[in-house]
Structure formats: C-alpha cells, structure tokens
Amino acid sequence: VLLDFEAPLVGGGTIRGADLAGRDTLFWFWAPL
C-alpha cells in the first residue's frame, strides 16, 4: 500500500511507486519558496 502512488517527473513522464518495490530508493522532496 505504501508504494501505491504515481507522480509526474520534472523531465516528463511518470514515476510509479510499484516500479520501485524491492529496490533501495531515496526520495528528495523540494519546493521553491
């Protein structure tokens, strides 16, 4: 359930959490001020 998400990529396309299952992954969340 934790990996049940989709998000747009900056360069285009989409990342799906399910594609990362079983892999070491680091998320970096950034938002301009």
Coordinates of C-alpha atoms in Angstrom, one line a residue:
V1 CA 0.0 0.0 0.0
L2 CA 2.9 2.4 0.8
L3 CA 4.1 2.2 -2.8
D4 CA 0.7 2.8 -4.4
F5 CA 1.3 6.2 -6.0
E6 CA 2.1 7.9 -9.2
A7 CA 3.9 11.3 -9.6
P8 CA 5.0 13.4 -12.6
L9 CA 8.7 13.7 -13.3
V10 CA 10.4 17.1 -13.9
G11 CA 11.7 16.0 -17.3
G12 CA 8.4 14.5 -18.3
G13 CA 6.8 11.1 -17.8
T14 CA 5.6 9.5 -14.6
I15 CA 7.1 7.5 -11.8
R16 CA 5.1 4.7 -10.2
G17 CA 5.9 3.5 -6.7
A18 CA 5.2 -0.1 -7.6
D19 CA 8.2 0.1 -10.0
L20 CA 10.4 0.7 -7.0
A21 CA 9.3 -2.3 -4.9
G22 CA 12.3 -4.3 -3.7
R23 CA 14.8 -1.6 -4.6
D24 CA 16.7 0.8 -2.4
T25 CA 15.2 4.2 -3.0
L26 CA 15.8 7.8 -1.8
F27 CA 13.1 10.4 -2.2
W28 CA 14.1 14.1 -2.3
F29 CA 11.1 16.4 -1.9
W30 CA 11.8 20.0 -3.0
A31 CA 9.6 23.0 -3.3
P32 CA 10.6 26.6 -4.2
L33 CA 9.8 29.3 -1.6

